[in-house]
């Protein structure tokens, strides 16, 4: 087998596909770096081992055994636990001379990321349909009720129209959020960096969020160090991000304060939004930036929201080469920090 040749071995080690050579008896001749990485095994332990000794998986062993015994190439996708869950596409090809029993060249493509993306896409479509259908069903229901006579019911007709109005608003917000997200994600949204004053940004956010805050007896306070120099960012986008954080802070607290503040440290501008609201369980923190993720679905129904806000925030920070960080404790409150280059 020519893979003993250091040049060939080096070439195989540079491939992103996993490669394994098996002799005609199913003993491993050699593997490349990518294979050892995909299966979380040591490359040096491969030569001379049987497949089952090296990669403890019976499904895979049967697949290879069949290919060797039948002396026919084969291809199949496997979901394996290595100990992490992976999806691999495995191709077994025969090598060696036609006259005798031949060994196998096994090529492995790691499909984990591709399959994960596909799953996210499918879930996304299902989530969007669901989120569109719920308000539409309510609108349809109330229109039918009005048509069936409730239009003359002075006690209820205004109430029903108000609900229809709220549901239309919900649809409108959902669609704007989705458009915003897809624009940022596809890179179609142009980012215009310019210097602007944090005072202006905070004033505008306080004004827009003010009405909702008043309703919940929440006071929004802004803390800006004296003579704080202008920051460099896309003002509209930064306002969208900050508004989403303030909107959440208000939504998930009551009778308390929400503090927005700014500082400069480690060559970065850091904007923080802190509340003393319901907080987020620590095990859910890594998930809250996913599209449509809501920590508490029952509570979300009461407060409203589709779970898109924080994914927009995350993307806004990504296009600014910045980051968003969260610290939170249930029943104590949450603190979100947006950091971007100064
Ligand atoms: N300040 C906060 N306090 C408590 N929970 C929060 C806070 N911010 C976010 N969360 C949790 O994270 C989830 C995701 O937030 P996100 O802003 O993405 O969605 P949303 O507010 O539910 O809906 P949308 O922003 O689309 O209106 C929320 O549903 C909530 O469970
Ligand atoms: Mg939100």
JSON list of C-alpha atoms in Angstrom, two decimals, residues 11-157:
[
{"chain": "A", "resi": 11, "resn": "UNK", "atom": "CA", "xyz": [-1.40, 14.55, 1.43]},
{"chain": "A", "resi": 12, "resn": "UNK", "atom": "CA", "xyz": [-4.00, 12.33, 3.11]},
{"chain": "A", "resi": 13, "resn": "UNK", "atom": "CA", "xyz": [-3.43, 14.09, 6.41]},
{"chain": "A", "resi": 14, "resn": "UNK", "atom": "CA", "xyz": [-4.29, 17.40, 4.78]},
{"chain": "A", "resi": 15, "resn": "UNK", "atom": "CA", "xyz": [-7.69, 16.17, 3.55]},
{"chain": "A", "resi": 16, "resn": "UNK", "atom": "CA", "xyz": [-10.78, 17.28, 5.40]},
{"chain": "A", "resi": 17, "resn": "UNK", "atom": "CA", "xyz": [-12.40, 13.89, 4.71]},
{"chain": "A", "resi": 18, "resn": "UNK", "atom": "CA", "xyz": [-11.57, 10.99, 7.00]},
{"chain": "A", "resi": 19, "resn": "UNK", "atom": "CA", "xyz": [-9.68, 8.20, 5.20]},
{"chain": "A", "resi": 20, "resn": "UNK", "atom": "CA", "xyz": [-9.03, 4.62, 6.34]},
{"chain": "A", "resi": 21, "resn": "UNK", "atom": "CA", "xyz": [-7.36, 1.71, 4.57]},
{"chain": "A", "resi": 22, "resn": "UNK", "atom": "CA", "xyz": [-8.42, -1.81, 5.59]},
{"chain": "A", "resi": 23, "resn": "UNK", "atom": "CA", "xyz": [-6.72, -4.97, 4.35]},
{"chain": "A", "resi": 24, "resn": "UNK", "atom": "CA", "xyz": [-8.68, -7.87, 2.85]},
{"chain": "A", "resi": 25, "resn": "UNK", "atom": "CA", "xyz": [-9.16, -9.36, 6.36]},
{"chain": "A", "resi": 26, "resn": "UNK", "atom": "CA", "xyz": [-10.64, -6.19, 7.80]},
{"chain": "A", "resi": 27, "resn": "UNK", "atom": "CA", "xyz": [-7.52, -5.11, 9.72]},
{"chain": "A", "resi": 28, "resn": "UNK", "atom": "CA", "xyz": [-6.74, -1.41, 9.62]},
{"chain": "A", "resi": 29, "resn": "UNK", "atom": "CA", "xyz": [-3.64, -0.53, 7.62]},
{"chain": "A", "resi": 30, "resn": "UNK", "atom": "CA", "xyz": [-3.71, 3.22, 8.30]},
{"chain": "A", "resi": 31, "resn": "UNK", "atom": "CA", "xyz": [-5.95, 6.21, 8.92]},
{"chain": "A", "resi": 32, "resn": "UNK", "atom": "CA", "xyz": [-5.47, 9.93, 8.31]},
{"chain": "A", "resi": 33, "resn": "UNK", "atom": "CA", "xyz": [-5.68, 12.84, 10.80]},
{"chain": "A", "resi": 34, "resn": "UNK", "atom": "CA", "xyz": [-9.24, 13.80, 9.88]},
{"chain": "A", "resi": 35, "resn": "UNK", "atom": "CA", "xyz": [-10.53, 10.31, 10.62]},
{"chain": "A", "resi": 36, "resn": "UNK", "atom": "CA", "xyz": [-8.95, 10.29, 14.08]},
{"chain": "A", "resi": 37, "resn": "UNK", "atom": "CA", "xyz": [-10.48, 13.71, 14.72]},
{"chain": "A", "resi": 38, "resn": "UNK", "atom": "CA", "xyz": [-13.98, 12.80, 13.49]},
{"chain": "A", "resi": 39, "resn": "UNK", "atom": "CA", "xyz": [-14.15, 9.69, 15.68]},
{"chain": "A", "resi": 40, "resn": "UNK", "atom": "CA", "xyz": [-12.16, 11.16, 18.61]},
{"chain": "A", "resi": 41, "resn": "UNK", "atom": "CA", "xyz": [-9.61, 8.32, 18.48]},
{"chain": "A", "resi": 42, "resn": "UNK", "atom": "CA", "xyz": [-5.81, 8.20, 18.40]},
{"chain": "A", "resi": 43, "resn": "UNK", "atom": "CA", "xyz": [-4.28, 7.90, 14.96]},
{"chain": "A", "resi": 44, "resn": "UNK", "atom": "CA", "xyz": [-1.32, 5.82, 16.19]},
{"chain": "A", "resi": 45, "resn": "UNK", "atom": "CA", "xyz": [-3.55, 3.07, 17.60]},
{"chain": "A", "resi": 46, "resn": "UNK", "atom": "CA", "xyz": [-5.09, 2.33, 14.20]},
{"chain": "A", "resi": 47, "resn": "UNK", "atom": "CA", "xyz": [-2.53, 0.11, 12.34]},
{"chain": "A", "resi": 48, "resn": "UNK", "atom": "CA", "xyz": [-3.15, -3.59, 12.96]},
{"chain": "A", "resi": 49, "resn": "UNK", "atom": "CA", "xyz": [-6.40, -3.06, 14.94]},
{"chain": "A", "resi": 50, "resn": "UNK", "atom": "CA", "xyz": [-9.69, -4.50, 13.85]},
{"chain": "A", "resi": 51, "resn": "UNK", "atom": "CA", "xyz": [-12.38, -1.92, 13.13]},
{"chain": "A", "resi": 52, "resn": "UNK", "atom": "CA", "xyz": [-14.44, -2.81, 16.20]},
{"chain": "A", "resi": 53, "resn": "UNK", "atom": "CA", "xyz": [-11.39, -2.43, 18.48]},
{"chain": "A", "resi": 54, "resn": "UNK", "atom": "CA", "xyz": [-10.65, 0.99, 17.04]},
{"chain": "A", "resi": 55, "resn": "UNK", "atom": "CA", "xyz": [-14.13, 2.46, 16.59]},
{"chain": "A", "resi": 56, "resn": "UNK", "atom": "CA", "xyz": [-16.59, 0.73, 18.87]},
{"chain": "A", "resi": 57, "resn": "UNK", "atom": "CA", "xyz": [-19.64, 0.70, 16.68]},
{"chain": "A", "resi": 58, "resn": "UNK", "atom": "CA", "xyz": [-21.43, -2.44, 15.55]},
{"chain": "A", "resi": 59, "resn": "UNK", "atom": "CA", "xyz": [-23.49, -0.78, 12.82]},
{"chain": "A", "resi": 60, "resn": "UNK", "atom": "CA", "xyz": [-20.33, 0.49, 11.20]},
{"chain": "A", "resi": 61, "resn": "UNK", "atom": "CA", "xyz": [-18.59, -2.85, 11.67]},
{"chain": "A", "resi": 62, "resn": "UNK", "atom": "CA", "xyz": [-21.44, -4.67, 9.87]},
{"chain": "A", "resi": 63, "resn": "UNK", "atom": "CA", "xyz": [-21.39, -2.19, 7.03]},
{"chain": "A", "resi": 64, "resn": "UNK", "atom": "CA", "xyz": [-17.66, -2.74, 6.47]},
{"chain": "A", "resi": 65, "resn": "UNK", "atom": "CA", "xyz": [-17.94, -6.50, 6.94]},
{"chain": "A", "resi": 66, "resn": "UNK", "atom": "CA", "xyz": [-20.63, -6.69, 4.27]},
{"chain": "A", "resi": 67, "resn": "UNK", "atom": "CA", "xyz": [-18.59, -4.65, 1.84]},
{"chain": "A", "resi": 68, "resn": "UNK", "atom": "CA", "xyz": [-15.53, -6.88, 2.40]},
{"chain": "A", "resi": 69, "resn": "UNK", "atom": "CA", "xyz": [-17.42, -10.16, 2.17]},
{"chain": "A", "resi": 70, "resn": "UNK", "atom": "CA", "xyz": [-19.44, -9.21, -0.86]},
{"chain": "A", "resi": 71, "resn": "UNK", "atom": "CA", "xyz": [-16.40, -7.48, -2.38]},
{"chain": "A", "resi": 72, "resn": "UNK", "atom": "CA", "xyz": [-18.64, -4.59, -3.41]},
{"chain": "A", "resi": 73, "resn": "UNK", "atom": "CA", "xyz": [-18.41, -0.87, -2.72]},
{"chain": "A", "resi": 74, "resn": "UNK", "atom": "CA", "xyz": [-21.08, 0.69, -0.50]},
{"chain": "A", "resi": 75, "resn": "UNK", "atom": "CA", "xyz": [-22.22, 4.06, 0.78]},
{"chain": "A", "resi": 76, "resn": "UNK", "atom": "CA", "xyz": [-24.37, 4.95, 3.78]},
{"chain": "A", "resi": 77, "resn": "UNK", "atom": "CA", "xyz": [-25.10, 7.69, 6.29]},
{"chain": "A", "resi": 78, "resn": "UNK", "atom": "CA", "xyz": [-24.66, 6.95, 9.99]},
{"chain": "A", "resi": 79, "resn": "UNK", "atom": "CA", "xyz": [-25.59, 8.72, 13.18]},
{"chain": "A", "resi": 80, "resn": "UNK", "atom": "CA", "xyz": [-22.96, 7.83, 15.74]},
{"chain": "A", "resi": 81, "resn": "UNK", "atom": "CA", "xyz": [-22.08, 8.75, 19.30]},
{"chain": "A", "resi": 82, "resn": "UNK", "atom": "CA", "xyz": [-18.31, 9.20, 19.58]},
{"chain": "A", "resi": 83, "resn": "UNK", "atom": "CA", "xyz": [-19.02, 10.31, 22.54]},
{"chain": "A", "resi": 84, "resn": "UNK", "atom": "CA", "xyz": [-20.49, 13.44, 20.88]},
{"chain": "A", "resi": 85, "resn": "UNK", "atom": "CA", "xyz": [-23.31, 12.87, 18.43]},
{"chain": "A", "resi": 86, "resn": "UNK", "atom": "CA", "xyz": [-22.13, 13.03, 14.83]},
{"chain": "A", "resi": 87, "resn": "UNK", "atom": "CA", "xyz": [-23.60, 12.33, 11.40]},
{"chain": "A", "resi": 88, "resn": "UNK", "atom": "CA", "xyz": [-21.17, 10.84, 8.89]},
{"chain": "A", "resi": 89, "resn": "UNK", "atom": "CA", "xyz": [-21.49, 9.71, 5.29]},
{"chain": "A", "resi": 90, "resn": "UNK", "atom": "CA", "xyz": [-19.28, 6.68, 4.73]},
{"chain": "A", "resi": 91, "resn": "UNK", "atom": "CA", "xyz": [-18.13, 5.39, 1.37]},
{"chain": "A", "resi": 92, "resn": "UNK", "atom": "CA", "xyz": [-16.33, 2.06, 1.12]},
{"chain": "A", "resi": 93, "resn": "UNK", "atom": "CA", "xyz": [-14.38, 1.47, -2.09]},
{"chain": "A", "resi": 94, "resn": "UNK", "atom": "CA", "xyz": [-12.41, -1.63, -3.05]},
{"chain": "A", "resi": 95, "resn": "UNK", "atom": "CA", "xyz": [-8.70, -1.39, -3.74]},
{"chain": "A", "resi": 96, "resn": "UNK", "atom": "CA", "xyz": [-6.03, -3.85, -4.75]},
{"chain": "A", "resi": 97, "resn": "UNK", "atom": "CA", "xyz": [-5.64, -6.14, -7.71]},
{"chain": "A", "resi": 98, "resn": "UNK", "atom": "CA", "xyz": [-8.70, -7.71, -9.35]},
{"chain": "A", "resi": 99, "resn": "UNK", "atom": "CA", "xyz": [-7.37, -11.27, -9.06]},
{"chain": "A", "resi": 100, "resn": "UNK", "atom": "CA", "xyz": [-7.37, -11.62, -5.27]},
{"chain": "A", "resi": 101, "resn": "UNK", "atom": "CA", "xyz": [-9.64, -10.58, -2.38]},
{"chain": "A", "resi": 102, "resn": "UNK", "atom": "CA", "xyz": [-9.41, -6.84, -2.12]},
{"chain": "A", "resi": 103, "resn": "UNK", "atom": "CA", "xyz": [-9.11, -4.43, 0.82]},
{"chain": "A", "resi": 104, "resn": "UNK", "atom": "CA", "xyz": [-11.18, -1.32, 1.40]},
{"chain": "A", "resi": 105, "resn": "UNK", "atom": "CA", "xyz": [-10.56, 2.37, 1.12]},
{"chain": "A", "resi": 106, "resn": "UNK", "atom": "CA", "xyz": [-13.08, 4.02, 3.42]},
{"chain": "A", "resi": 107, "resn": "UNK", "atom": "CA", "xyz": [-13.83, 7.74, 2.97]},
{"chain": "A", "resi": 108, "resn": "UNK", "atom": "CA", "xyz": [-15.77, 9.58, 5.66]},
{"chain": "A", "resi": 109, "resn": "UNK", "atom": "CA", "xyz": [-17.51, 12.92, 5.29]},
{"chain": "A", "resi": 110, "resn": "UNK", "atom": "CA", "xyz": [-18.58, 14.65, 8.47]},
{"chain": "A", "resi": 111, "resn": "UNK", "atom": "CA", "xyz": [-22.16, 15.78, 7.77]},
{"chain": "A", "resi": 112, "resn": "UNK", "atom": "CA", "xyz": [-22.94, 16.96, 11.33]},
{"chain": "A", "resi": 113, "resn": "UNK", "atom": "CA", "xyz": [-22.93, 20.69, 10.57]},
{"chain": "A", "resi": 114, "resn": "UNK", "atom": "CA", "xyz": [-24.87, 20.28, 7.30]},
{"chain": "A", "resi": 115, "resn": "UNK", "atom": "CA", "xyz": [-27.55, 18.14, 8.91]},
{"chain": "A", "resi": 116, "resn": "UNK", "atom": "CA", "xyz": [-27.80, 20.55, 11.85]},
{"chain": "A", "resi": 117, "resn": "UNK", "atom": "CA", "xyz": [-28.33, 23.46, 9.45]},
{"chain": "A", "resi": 118, "resn": "UNK", "atom": "CA", "xyz": [-31.00, 21.51, 7.61]},
{"chain": "A", "resi": 119, "resn": "UNK", "atom": "CA", "xyz": [-32.78, 20.77, 10.90]},
{"chain": "A", "resi": 120, "resn": "UNK", "atom": "CA", "xyz": [-32.63, 24.45, 11.90]},
{"chain": "A", "resi": 121, "resn": "UNK", "atom": "CA", "xyz": [-34.13, 25.39, 8.52]},
{"chain": "A", "resi": 122, "resn": "UNK", "atom": "CA", "xyz": [-36.99, 22.91, 8.84]},
{"chain": "A", "resi": 123, "resn": "UNK", "atom": "CA", "xyz": [-37.69, 24.00, 12.42]},
{"chain": "A", "resi": 124, "resn": "UNK", "atom": "CA", "xyz": [-37.54, 27.61, 11.33]},
{"chain": "A", "resi": 125, "resn": "UNK", "atom": "CA", "xyz": [-40.19, 27.09, 8.66]},
{"chain": "A", "resi": 126, "resn": "UNK", "atom": "CA", "xyz": [-42.40, 25.22, 11.14]},
{"chain": "A", "resi": 127, "resn": "UNK", "atom": "CA", "xyz": [-41.97, 27.97, 13.75]},
{"chain": "A", "resi": 128, "resn": "UNK", "atom": "CA", "xyz": [-42.74, 30.75, 11.28]},
{"chain": "A", "resi": 129, "resn": "UNK", "atom": "CA", "xyz": [-45.88, 28.97, 10.06]},
{"chain": "A", "resi": 130, "resn": "UNK", "atom": "CA", "xyz": [-47.01, 28.46, 13.62]},
{"chain": "A", "resi": 131, "resn": "UNK", "atom": "CA", "xyz": [-46.34, 32.06, 14.61]},
{"chain": "A", "resi": 132, "resn": "UNK", "atom": "CA", "xyz": [-48.22, 33.33, 11.55]},
{"chain": "A", "resi": 133, "resn": "UNK", "atom": "CA", "xyz": [-51.14, 30.98, 12.00]},
{"chain": "A", "resi": 134, "resn": "UNK", "atom": "CA", "xyz": [-51.89, 31.76, 15.64]},
{"chain": "A", "resi": 135, "resn": "UNK", "atom": "CA", "xyz": [-52.73, 35.46, 15.18]},
{"chain": "A", "resi": 136, "resn": "UNK", "atom": "CA", "xyz": [-54.43, 34.73, 11.85]},
{"chain": "A", "resi": 137, "resn": "UNK", "atom": "CA", "xyz": [-56.72, 32.19, 13.51]},
{"chain": "A", "resi": 138, "resn": "UNK", "atom": "CA", "xyz": [-57.67, 34.75, 16.16]},
{"chain": "A", "resi": 139, "resn": "UNK", "atom": "CA", "xyz": [-58.34, 37.45, 13.53]},
{"chain": "A", "resi": 140, "resn": "UNK", "atom": "CA", "xyz": [-60.46, 35.06, 11.49]},
{"chain": "A", "resi": 141, "resn": "UNK", "atom": "CA", "xyz": [-62.41, 33.94, 14.55]},
{"chain": "A", "resi": 142, "resn": "UNK", "atom": "CA", "xyz": [-63.24, 37.46, 15.72]},
{"chain": "A", "resi": 143, "resn": "UNK", "atom": "CA", "xyz": [-64.21, 38.63, 12.23]},
{"chain": "A", "resi": 144, "resn": "UNK", "atom": "CA", "xyz": [-66.60, 35.68, 11.93]},
{"chain": "A", "resi": 145, "resn": "UNK", "atom": "CA", "xyz": [-68.07, 36.42, 15.35]},
{"chain": "A", "resi": 146, "resn": "UNK", "atom": "CA", "xyz": [-68.63, 40.04, 14.33]},
{"chain": "A", "resi": 147, "resn": "UNK", "atom": "CA", "xyz": [-70.21, 38.95, 11.05]},
{"chain": "A", "resi": 148, "resn": "UNK", "atom": "CA", "xyz": [-72.46, 36.53, 12.88]},
{"chain": "A", "resi": 149, "resn": "UNK", "atom": "CA", "xyz": [-74.11, 39.39, 14.76]},
{"chain": "A", "resi": 150, "resn": "UNK", "atom": "CA", "xyz": [-71.61, 40.56, 17.37]},
{"chain": "A", "resi": 151, "resn": "UNK", "atom": "CA", "xyz": [-71.17, 43.74, 15.30]},
{"chain": "A", "resi": 152, "resn": "UNK", "atom": "CA", "xyz": [-74.41, 45.02, 16.86]},
{"chain": "A", "resi": 153, "resn": "UNK", "atom": "CA", "xyz": [-73.39, 43.96, 20.36]},
{"chain": "A", "resi": 154, "resn": "UNK", "atom": "CA", "xyz": [-72.29, 47.33, 21.72]},
{"chain": "A", "resi": 155, "resn": "UNK", "atom": "CA", "xyz": [-70.64, 45.76, 24.76]},
{"chain": "A", "resi": 156, "resn": "UNK", "atom": "CA", "xyz": [-68.29, 43.52, 22.82]},
{"chain": "A", "resi": 157, "resn": "UNK", "atom": "CA", "xyz": [-67.81, 44.82, 19.29]}
]
